Short mmCIF file of C-alpha atoms and ligand atoms in Angstrom, two decimals:
data_model
loop_
_atom_site.label_atom_id
_atom_site.label_comp_id
_atom_site.label_asym_id
_atom_site.label_seq_id
_atom_site.Cartn_x
_atom_site.Cartn_y
_atom_site.Cartn_z
CA UNK M 27 -49.81 -21.42 -67.61
CA UNK M 28 -48.08 -18.23 -68.16
CA UNK M 29 -45.37 -18.72 -71.32
CA UNK M 30 -42.46 -16.32 -70.99
CA UNK M 31 -40.06 -14.65 -73.34
CA UNK M 32 -37.20 -16.32 -71.68
CA UNK M 33 -36.43 -18.50 -68.81
CA UNK M 34 -32.97 -17.83 -66.42
CA UNK M 35 -31.79 -20.44 -64.15
CA UNK M 36 -30.10 -18.83 -61.13
CA UNK M 37 -30.19 -15.84 -59.23
CA UNK M 38 -26.77 -15.00 -59.07
CA UNK M 39 -25.17 -12.08 -60.58
CA UNK M 40 -24.95 -13.41 -64.14
CA UNK M 41 -29.02 -14.64 -63.93
CA UNK M 42 -29.12 -10.96 -62.55
CA UNK M 43 -27.42 -9.32 -65.35
CA UNK M 44 -28.87 -11.10 -67.93
CA UNK M 45 -32.80 -11.09 -66.50
CA UNK M 46 -32.42 -7.33 -66.24
CA UNK M 47 -30.88 -6.89 -70.11
CA UNK M 48 -33.76 -9.04 -71.54
CA UNK M 49 -36.61 -6.83 -69.48
CA UNK M 50 -34.99 -3.75 -70.53
CA UNK M 51 -35.83 -5.36 -74.29
CA UNK M 52 -39.29 -5.46 -73.00
CA UNK M 53 -38.75 -9.74 -72.34
CA UNK M 54 -40.95 -11.10 -70.15
CA UNK M 55 -38.77 -13.13 -67.80
CA UNK M 56 -38.63 -15.45 -64.94
CA UNK M 57 -35.80 -16.07 -62.68
CA UNK M 58 -35.64 -19.01 -60.54
CA UNK M 59 -33.14 -19.87 -58.03
CA UNK M 60 -33.10 -23.15 -56.24
CA UNK M 61 -32.25 -21.48 -53.04
CA UNK M 62 -32.07 -17.73 -51.90
CA UNK M 63 -31.50 -15.11 -54.51
CA UNK M 64 -28.04 -13.69 -54.82
CA UNK M 65 -27.07 -16.22 -51.97
CA UNK M 66 -24.18 -18.16 -53.58
CA UNK M 67 -20.95 -17.14 -54.89
CA UNK M 68 -22.09 -13.39 -56.02
CA UNK M 69 -22.95 -12.44 -52.63
CA UNK M 70 -19.12 -14.47 -51.54
CA UNK M 71 -17.36 -12.29 -54.30
CA UNK M 72 -15.08 -9.24 -53.11
CA UNK M 73 -16.71 -6.77 -55.28
CA UNK M 74 -13.31 -5.78 -57.44
CA UNK M 75 -13.50 -5.20 -60.91
CA UNK M 76 -10.10 -5.80 -61.77
CA UNK M 77 -9.73 -6.01 -65.36
CA UNK M 78 -6.31 -4.81 -65.20
CA UNK M 79 -4.80 -6.36 -62.32
CA UNK M 80 -6.76 -9.82 -62.68
CA UNK M 81 -6.18 -10.69 -66.64
CA UNK M 82 -3.51 -11.11 -68.83
CA UNK M 83 -3.48 -8.23 -71.10
CA UNK M 84 -3.31 -10.49 -74.08
CA UNK M 85 -5.72 -12.95 -73.48
CA UNK M 86 -9.39 -13.03 -74.98
CA UNK M 87 -10.69 -11.97 -72.10
CA UNK M 88 -9.18 -8.81 -71.47
CA UNK M 89 -11.02 -7.63 -74.22
CA UNK M 90 -14.22 -8.78 -72.83
CA UNK M 91 -13.18 -7.62 -69.25
CA UNK M 92 -12.35 -3.76 -70.58
CA UNK M 93 -15.51 -3.75 -72.11
CA UNK M 94 -17.69 -5.01 -69.52
CA UNK M 95 -15.69 -2.43 -66.91
CA UNK M 96 -17.18 0.70 -69.21
CA UNK M 97 -20.70 -0.20 -68.36
CA UNK M 98 -20.36 -0.17 -64.48
CA UNK M 99 -21.14 4.02 -63.88
CA UNK M 100 -24.19 3.67 -66.18
CA UNK M 101 -25.37 0.40 -64.76
CA UNK M 102 -24.73 2.23 -61.11
CA UNK M 103 -27.08 5.43 -62.33
CA UNK M 104 -29.84 2.80 -63.50
CA UNK M 105 -30.17 0.33 -60.67
CA UNK M 106 -30.12 3.64 -58.05
CA UNK M 107 -33.26 5.09 -60.06
CA UNK M 108 -34.93 1.57 -60.69
CA UNK M 109 -34.60 -0.58 -57.40
CA UNK M 110 -33.29 2.45 -55.44
CA UNK M 111 -29.65 0.34 -54.41
CA UNK M 112 -26.86 1.93 -53.80
CA UNK M 113 -24.20 -0.81 -55.41
CA UNK M 114 -20.94 0.67 -54.28
CA UNK M 115 -19.32 1.49 -57.41
CA UNK M 116 -15.97 3.28 -56.58
CA UNK M 117 -12.74 3.62 -59.28
CA UNK M 118 -10.79 3.50 -55.85
CA UNK M 119 -7.77 2.41 -58.23
CA UNK M 120 -5.64 -0.67 -57.32
CA UNK M 121 -1.79 -1.66 -56.56
CA UNK M 122 -0.62 -4.40 -57.33
CA UNK M 123 2.36 -5.03 -55.31
CA UNK M 124 5.40 -6.67 -56.56
CA UNK M 125 7.42 -8.67 -53.42
CA UNK M 126 10.17 -10.62 -55.49
CA UNK M 127 12.37 -9.09 -58.49
CA UNK M 128 10.63 -11.67 -61.04
CA UNK M 129 7.35 -10.05 -59.91
CA UNK M 130 8.62 -6.45 -60.53
CA UNK M 131 10.37 -7.68 -64.57
CA UNK M 132 7.06 -9.81 -65.01
CA UNK M 133 4.57 -6.64 -63.65
CA UNK M 134 6.76 -4.32 -66.11
CA UNK M 135 6.06 -6.26 -69.37
CA UNK M 136 2.45 -6.12 -68.38
CA UNK M 137 2.60 -2.33 -68.12
CA UNK M 138 4.12 -2.19 -71.39
CA UNK M 139 1.65 -4.08 -73.50
CA UNK M 140 -1.51 -2.52 -71.43
CA UNK M 141 -0.17 0.94 -71.83
CA UNK M 142 0.35 -0.43 -75.32
CA UNK M 143 -3.36 -0.96 -75.37
CA UNK M 144 -4.22 2.73 -74.36
CA UNK M 145 -4.72 1.35 -70.61
CA UNK M 146 -3.67 3.57 -67.65
CA UNK M 147 -1.24 2.21 -65.82
CA UNK M 148 2.66 3.03 -64.20
CA UNK M 149 5.12 1.32 -62.37
CA UNK M 150 5.93 2.97 -58.61
CA UNK M 151 8.58 2.84 -57.10
CA UNK M 152 8.90 1.62 -53.26
CA UNK M 153 9.08 4.76 -51.97
CA UNK M 154 5.86 6.22 -54.21
CA UNK M 155 3.59 3.54 -53.39
CA UNK M 156 4.31 4.27 -49.64
CA UNK M 157 3.29 7.52 -50.30
CA UNK M 158 -0.08 6.73 -51.78
CA UNK M 159 -0.24 4.11 -48.74
CA UNK M 160 2.14 5.16 -45.80
CA UNK M 161 0.78 1.58 -43.93
CA UNK M 162 1.79 -0.83 -46.32
CA UNK M 163 5.12 -2.74 -45.61
CA UNK M 164 8.23 -1.11 -47.01
CA UNK M 165 9.45 -5.07 -47.78
CA UNK M 166 8.17 -4.62 -51.67
CA UNK M 167 10.13 -3.81 -55.01
CA UNK M 168 7.30 -1.38 -55.96
CA UNK M 169 3.57 -1.85 -57.91
CA UNK M 170 1.56 -1.15 -60.82
CA UNK M 171 -0.57 0.96 -59.73
CA UNK M 172 -3.67 1.13 -61.40
CA UNK M 173 -6.48 3.99 -61.41
CA UNK M 174 -9.48 2.49 -63.72
CA UNK M 175 -10.03 -0.46 -61.87
CA UNK M 176 -12.36 -0.25 -59.09
CA UNK M 177 -15.20 -1.57 -56.87
CA UNK M 178 -18.73 -2.49 -56.04
CA UNK M 179 -20.66 -4.23 -53.16
CA UNK M 180 -20.86 -7.72 -54.93
CA UNK M 181 -23.99 -8.28 -52.67
CA UNK M 182 -26.01 -5.15 -53.41
CA UNK M 183 -25.00 -5.56 -57.21
CA UNK M 184 -26.48 -8.70 -57.53
CA UNK M 185 -29.55 -8.07 -55.68
CA UNK M 186 -29.61 -4.30 -57.68
CA UNK M 187 -29.59 -6.31 -60.94
CA UNK M 188 -32.04 -8.46 -60.00
CA UNK M 189 -34.42 -5.93 -58.63
CA UNK M 190 -34.13 -3.59 -61.34
CA UNK M 191 -35.18 -6.64 -63.70
CA UNK M 192 -38.20 -7.21 -61.47
CA UNK M 193 -38.94 -3.21 -61.45
CA UNK M 194 -39.29 -4.08 -65.63
CA UNK M 195 -41.77 -6.75 -65.11
CA UNK M 196 -39.42 -9.71 -64.11
CA UNK M 197 -40.50 -12.35 -61.72
CA UNK M 198 -37.94 -13.85 -59.47
CA UNK M 199 -39.14 -17.12 -57.91
CA UNK M 200 -36.93 -18.39 -54.66
CA UNK M 201 -36.76 -22.14 -53.73
CA UNK M 202 -37.89 -23.27 -56.85
CA UNK M 203 -35.15 -26.04 -58.29
CA UNK M 204 -35.05 -26.80 -62.36
CA UNK M 205 -34.47 -30.26 -62.39
CA UNK M 206 -34.51 -30.76 -66.29
CA UNK M 207 -35.83 -28.97 -69.64
CA UNK M 208 -38.88 -29.89 -71.80
CA UNK M 209 -38.46 -29.68 -75.22
CA UNK M 210 -40.12 -30.46 -78.93
CA UNK M 211 -37.61 -32.55 -80.84
CA UNK M 212 -34.54 -30.56 -80.39
CA UNK M 213 -35.78 -27.05 -79.19
CA UNK M 214 -36.04 -26.05 -75.65
CA UNK M 215 -39.60 -25.23 -74.42
CA UNK M 216 -39.10 -24.79 -70.93
CA UNK M 217 -37.88 -26.38 -67.81
CA UNK M 218 -39.09 -28.85 -65.04
CA UNK M 219 -38.93 -27.96 -61.79
CA UNK M 220 -40.04 -28.96 -58.09
CA UNK M 221 -43.30 -26.49 -58.54
CA UNK M 222 -44.25 -27.78 -61.96
CA UNK M 223 -43.55 -27.00 -65.53
CA UNK M 224 -42.37 -22.96 -66.59
CA UNK M 225 -42.43 -22.55 -70.83
CA UNK M 226 -40.49 -19.93 -72.59
CA UNK M 227 -39.39 -19.28 -75.74
CA UNK M 228 -35.91 -19.21 -74.74
CA UNK M 229 -34.00 -20.48 -71.41
CA UNK M 230 -30.74 -19.15 -69.84
CA UNK M 231 -28.73 -21.32 -67.54
CA UNK M 232 -26.40 -19.17 -65.27
CA UNK M 233 -26.40 -21.51 -62.51
CA UNK M 234 -22.77 -20.93 -61.85
CA UNK M 235 -20.81 -23.91 -60.54
CA UNK M 236 -24.25 -26.20 -60.87
CA UNK M 237 -24.48 -25.60 -64.47
CA UNK M 238 -22.68 -28.93 -65.62
CA UNK M 239 -24.47 -31.18 -63.63
CA UNK M 240 -27.59 -29.43 -64.69
CA UNK M 241 -26.75 -29.43 -68.36
CA UNK M 242 -25.61 -33.31 -68.32
CA UNK M 243 -28.85 -34.71 -69.35
CA UNK M 244 -28.41 -32.87 -72.75
CA UNK M 245 -25.92 -35.36 -73.36
CA UNK M 246 -22.91 -32.60 -73.32
CA UNK M 247 -20.02 -32.68 -70.89
CA UNK M 248 -19.30 -28.71 -70.19
CA UNK M 249 -16.28 -29.80 -67.70
CA UNK M 250 -17.02 -26.56 -65.34
CA UNK M 251 -15.84 -27.15 -61.71
CA UNK M 252 -16.36 -25.47 -58.51
CA UNK M 253 -13.67 -23.68 -57.09
CA UNK M 254 -14.20 -23.19 -53.45
CA UNK M 255 -12.96 -19.68 -51.83
CA UNK M 256 -12.92 -18.03 -48.40
CA UNK M 257 -12.56 -14.58 -47.13
CA UNK M 258 -13.13 -12.51 -43.94
CA UNK M 259 -14.14 -9.04 -42.91
CA UNK M 260 -12.57 -6.54 -40.06
CA UNK M 261 -13.76 -3.22 -38.86
CA UNK M 262 -11.11 -0.19 -38.80
CA UNK M 263 -11.74 2.76 -36.66
CA UNK M 264 -9.28 4.43 -38.74
CA UNK M 265 -9.11 4.07 -42.13
CA UNK M 266 -5.98 2.20 -43.06
CA UNK M 267 -6.50 2.24 -46.77
CA UNK M 268 -7.48 4.07 -49.76
CA UNK M 269 -6.50 1.82 -52.81
CA UNK M 270 -7.20 -2.30 -53.15
CA UNK M 271 -4.31 -3.87 -52.80
CA UNK M 272 -3.60 -7.09 -54.48
CA UNK M 273 -0.71 -9.26 -54.63
CA UNK M 274 -0.24 -13.11 -55.84
CA UNK M 275 -1.17 -14.40 -52.31
CA UNK M 276 -4.01 -12.66 -50.98
CA UNK M 277 -5.96 -8.89 -51.49
CA UNK M 278 -7.40 -6.38 -49.23
CA UNK M 279 -10.36 -4.33 -50.10
CA UNK M 280 -11.33 -1.28 -48.62
CA UNK M 281 -15.13 -1.04 -48.43
CA UNK M 282 -17.21 1.95 -46.84
CA UNK M 283 -17.65 1.83 -43.19
CA UNK M 284 -14.60 1.31 -42.33
CA UNK M 285 -14.81 -2.06 -43.00
CA UNK M 286 -11.50 -4.73 -45.13
CA UNK M 287 -12.33 -7.61 -47.11
CA UNK M 288 -9.10 -10.00 -47.15
CA UNK M 289 -9.76 -12.88 -49.35
CA UNK M 290 -9.57 -15.37 -51.03
CA UNK M 291 -8.23 -18.80 -50.77
CA UNK M 292 -8.60 -21.29 -53.68
CA UNK M 293 -9.12 -24.65 -53.63
CA UNK M 294 -10.36 -26.38 -56.81
CA UNK M 295 -12.92 -29.38 -56.70
CA UNK M 296 -14.59 -28.21 -53.78
CA UNK M 297 -18.48 -27.02 -53.09
CA UNK M 298 -17.96 -27.14 -49.11
CA UNK M 299 -19.04 -23.45 -47.97
CA UNK M 300 -17.46 -24.35 -44.53
CA UNK M 301 -14.60 -21.96 -43.53
CA UNK M 302 -11.20 -23.36 -42.15
CA UNK M 303 -9.19 -22.15 -39.76
CA UNK M 304 -5.94 -23.38 -42.05
CA UNK M 305 -7.65 -20.99 -44.89
CA UNK M 306 -8.53 -17.78 -42.76
CA UNK M 307 -4.76 -18.26 -40.78
CA UNK M 308 -2.96 -18.24 -44.23
CA UNK M 309 -4.67 -15.22 -44.97
CA UNK M 310 -4.47 -13.51 -41.80
CA UNK M 311 -0.58 -13.67 -41.93
CA UNK M 312 -0.73 -12.80 -45.53
CA UNK M 313 -2.50 -9.97 -44.75
CA UNK M 314 -0.36 -8.90 -41.58
CA UNK M 315 2.79 -9.11 -43.61
CA UNK M 316 1.50 -6.51 -46.56
CA UNK M 317 -0.28 -3.86 -44.07
CA UNK M 318 0.88 -4.59 -40.44
CA UNK M 319 -1.42 -2.71 -38.60
CA UNK M 320 -4.33 -5.10 -40.04
CA UNK M 321 -3.23 -6.33 -36.41
CA UNK M 322 -5.15 -3.34 -35.06
CA UNK M 323 -8.65 -4.24 -36.22
CA UNK M 324 -11.73 -5.20 -35.22
CA UNK M 325 -12.73 -8.97 -36.20
CA UNK M 326 -16.45 -9.02 -38.37
CA UNK M 327 -16.76 -12.43 -40.34
CA UNK M 328 -15.69 -15.31 -42.29
CA UNK M 329 -17.52 -16.88 -45.43
CA UNK M 330 -16.76 -19.43 -48.20
CA UNK M 331 -18.01 -19.18 -51.83
CA UNK M 332 -18.13 -21.57 -55.10
CA UNK M 333 -16.24 -20.52 -58.04
CA UNK M 334 -17.65 -21.91 -60.93
CA UNK M 335 -14.61 -22.42 -63.18
CA UNK M 336 -14.30 -23.88 -66.65
CA UNK M 337 -11.52 -26.28 -68.45
CA UNK M 338 -9.40 -23.64 -70.05
CA UNK M 339 -10.26 -20.51 -67.71
CA UNK M 340 -12.64 -18.68 -70.28
CA UNK M 341 -16.30 -18.37 -69.59
CA UNK M 342 -18.71 -20.78 -71.94
CA UNK M 343 -21.40 -17.95 -73.39
CA UNK M 344 -23.08 -19.49 -76.13
CA UNK M 345 -26.17 -21.17 -77.31
CA UNK M 346 -26.13 -24.90 -77.02
CA UNK M 347 -24.89 -26.69 -79.91
CA UNK M 348 -27.41 -29.05 -80.38
CA UNK M 349 -30.65 -28.16 -78.62
CA UNK M 350 -31.45 -24.62 -79.77
CA UNK M 351 -33.06 -21.93 -78.21
CA UNK M 352 -30.77 -23.00 -74.67
CA UNK M 353 -28.33 -20.47 -73.73
CA UNK M 354 -25.46 -20.77 -71.30
CA UNK M 355 -23.99 -18.48 -69.44
CA UNK M 356 -20.69 -19.66 -67.38
CA UNK M 357 -17.51 -20.06 -65.98
CA UNK M 358 -16.49 -16.75 -64.90
CA UNK M 359 -14.45 -17.90 -62.21
CA UNK M 360 -12.12 -15.17 -60.32
CA UNK M 361 -14.19 -12.82 -62.58
CA UNK M 362 -18.04 -12.87 -62.80
CA UNK M 363 -18.73 -9.46 -60.92
CA UNK M 364 -16.33 -8.02 -63.34
CA UNK M 365 -17.73 -9.77 -66.66
CA UNK M 366 -21.66 -9.91 -65.94
CA UNK M 367 -22.58 -6.79 -67.58
CA UNK M 368 -21.09 -7.63 -70.70
CA UNK M 369 -22.36 -11.71 -70.24
CA UNK M 370 -26.16 -10.19 -69.80
CA UNK M 371 -25.52 -7.56 -72.72
CA UNK M 372 -23.70 -11.25 -75.09
CA UNK M 373 -26.73 -13.34 -73.97
CA UNK M 374 -29.53 -11.11 -74.63
CA UNK M 375 -27.96 -10.07 -78.05
CA UNK M 376 -27.76 -14.21 -78.71
CA UNK M 377 -31.44 -14.45 -78.11
CA UNK M 378 -32.45 -11.58 -80.43
CA UNK M 379 -30.06 -13.51 -83.28
CA UNK M 380 -28.42 -9.92 -83.02
CA UNK M 381 -24.33 -9.38 -83.75
CA UNK M 382 -22.84 -9.57 -80.33
CA UNK M 383 -21.43 -6.69 -78.76
CA UNK M 384 -17.85 -8.01 -78.98
CA UNK M 385 -16.32 -11.24 -80.67
CA UNK M 386 -17.81 -14.55 -78.42
CA UNK M 387 -16.14 -17.00 -80.58
CA UNK M 388 -13.23 -17.81 -78.14
CA UNK M 389 -16.10 -18.49 -75.47
CA UNK M 390 -17.77 -20.53 -77.66
CA UNK M 391 -19.75 -23.36 -75.39
CA UNK M 392 -18.68 -26.50 -77.61
CA UNK M 393 -14.84 -25.53 -78.21
CA UNK M 394 -14.32 -28.08 -75.28
CA UNK M 395 -17.47 -30.48 -75.09
CA UNK M 396 -17.18 -34.21 -75.08
CA UNK M 397 -20.25 -36.60 -75.78
CA UNK M 398 -21.43 -38.10 -72.44
CA UNK M 399 -23.94 -40.39 -74.43
P1 FAD T 15 -23.21 -17.96 -58.61
O1 FAD T 15 -23.38 -16.76 -57.71
O2 FAD T 15 -23.27 -19.21 -57.54
O3 FAD T 15 -25.08 -17.97 -58.79
C1 FAD T 15 -25.47 -18.95 -59.29
C2 FAD T 15 -27.15 -19.27 -59.07
O4 FAD T 15 -27.69 -20.12 -59.66
C3 FAD T 15 -26.84 -19.97 -57.50
O5 FAD T 15 -27.90 -19.02 -56.52
C4 FAD T 15 -27.40 -21.39 -57.61
O6 FAD T 15 -28.26 -21.91 -56.15
C5 FAD T 15 -28.48 -21.22 -58.74
N1 FAD T 15 -28.67 -22.33 -58.96
C6 FAD T 15 -28.31 -23.75 -59.12
N2 FAD T 15 -28.60 -24.77 -59.88
C7 FAD T 15 -29.53 -24.61 -59.81
C8 FAD T 15 -31.20 -25.17 -60.42
N3 FAD T 15 -31.01 -26.24 -60.85
N4 FAD T 15 -32.22 -24.22 -60.25
C9 FAD T 15 -32.17 -22.99 -59.91
N5 FAD T 15 -31.29 -22.26 -59.20
C10 FAD T 15 -30.19 -22.93 -59.47
N6 FAD T 15 -15.37 -11.95 -59.08
C11 FAD T 15 -15.22 -10.49 -59.47
O7 FAD T 15 -15.44 -10.39 -60.23
N7 FAD T 15 -14.58 -9.76 -58.39
C12 FAD T 15 -14.27 -10.14 -57.15
O8 FAD T 15 -13.94 -9.42 -56.20
C13 FAD T 15 -14.94 -11.60 -56.67
N8 FAD T 15 -13.92 -12.09 -55.60
C14 FAD T 15 -14.40 -12.90 -55.38
C15 FAD T 15 -14.36 -13.61 -54.14
C16 FAD T 15 -14.81 -15.13 -53.38
C17 FAD T 15 -14.29 -15.61 -52.23
C18 FAD T 15 -15.28 -15.65 -54.52
C19 FAD T 15 -15.96 -17.41 -54.20
C20 FAD T 15 -15.71 -15.70 -55.97
C21 FAD T 15 -15.50 -14.07 -56.31
N9 FAD T 15 -15.59 -13.82 -57.61
C22 FAD T 15 -15.26 -12.47 -57.72
C23 FAD T 15 -16.14 -14.46 -58.60
C24 FAD T 15 -17.72 -14.26 -58.31
O9 FAD T 15 -18.11 -14.20 -57.51
C25 FAD T 15 -18.02 -15.18 -59.60
O10 FAD T 15 -17.42 -15.61 -60.85
C26 FAD T 15 -19.91 -15.35 -59.78
O11 FAD T 15 -20.46 -14.68 -58.64
C27 FAD T 15 -20.67 -16.48 -60.82
O12 FAD T 15 -21.81 -15.59 -60.67
P2 FAD T 15 -23.04 -16.99 -61.14
O13 FAD T 15 -24.42 -16.14 -61.15
O14 FAD T 15 -22.32 -17.68 -62.34
O15 FAD T 15 -22.54 -17.78 -59.78
N1 LIG T 16 -11.52 -12.24 -57.85
C1 LIG T 16 -11.07 -12.90 -56.88
C2 LIG T 16 -11.31 -13.57 -56.27
O1 LIG T 16 -12.30 -14.84 -56.72
O2 LIG T 16 -11.01 -14.11 -55.16
#
């Protein structure tokens, strides 16, 4: 049987990014996906690259997010060249809306910290916000204006990474479910699946919200849990927005072709992919409050996806503490699209036993582990 340099479990954005980085280094890589490639959280995402809009500026994740955001322009070119896919990368900027005085005060502090860290970010008065986006509700207290955050099309980006990896020699296998790990002593040497065994030098688990369950046989409990998110989209016949609008209750992302994505609900501990009337009605009310003319748009569709969350909100990036050559990239929660470029680079550095591009100490996978045996 063919032996690979690396097997990547899960064909989402993390699996795609990891396989792409490995294949760029000449690693013979196999991606195993139990269903359809890119069919889970990674295609449910709105595609925001929201380093400054989503993350606390003083968190360890902020540095990771800033480094990851930097990679998108070059990645967009590489994917276009290798796979012929336009990932829809745009730096269209974001407005993080304050509707209360508390939010206003909080955002002013965030602006100060981000500016000290060298990031572009400004406070806009309500008049200045309406100047930029005339159709927004005027009942706001102002907004953070973040020019550097942008977006991609999440499904195109995910498939673009996977197909670019394939163009560089990676094998992609759908409907192949990993059931367990093959070992020689404490060294992982491959995986068992519904289609038999596959062997490799290293194994990377990028199985999204299913990761905790999959690695349980290794005796360690990651304590990751699923968080359901529902979204919907509409079509507009005249452009309503240029920037992405972000608030504490919902976001509205303008896409190409006059489409707006409105998201997303946050329901912890649910793997359900059904779309609830309650969830969509709640988002719709919030979107109408922020952008009243959304009432005039045409309904397109609604969907749900499962975010992988960790117990402390930070991703897990590293090698298994007891089983060597088994690597895990998981728990990226609301920011997996944003964090996928840096994640693929870090996992590749770890496999190559090199110093990682950024410090991964805060993301060690054994920081919260407890033995289940
Ligand atoms: P997934 O995309 O879920 O991929 C994991 C894959 O592993 C799946 O395809 C699964 O079938 C497969 N798998 C599982 N077990 C096995 C097995 N045993 N064998 C083989 N395959 C297996 N992030 C952003 O950065 N920006 C956003 O705007 C954004 N918006 C979002 C909106 C919504 C509604 C949701 C739900 C998420 C959003 N996210 C966003 C978060 C982002 O989508 C996730 O963090 C990211 O997609 C996780 O990627 P992943 O590859 O780890 O997981
Ligand atoms: N980052 C947006 C979401 O997860 O809904």
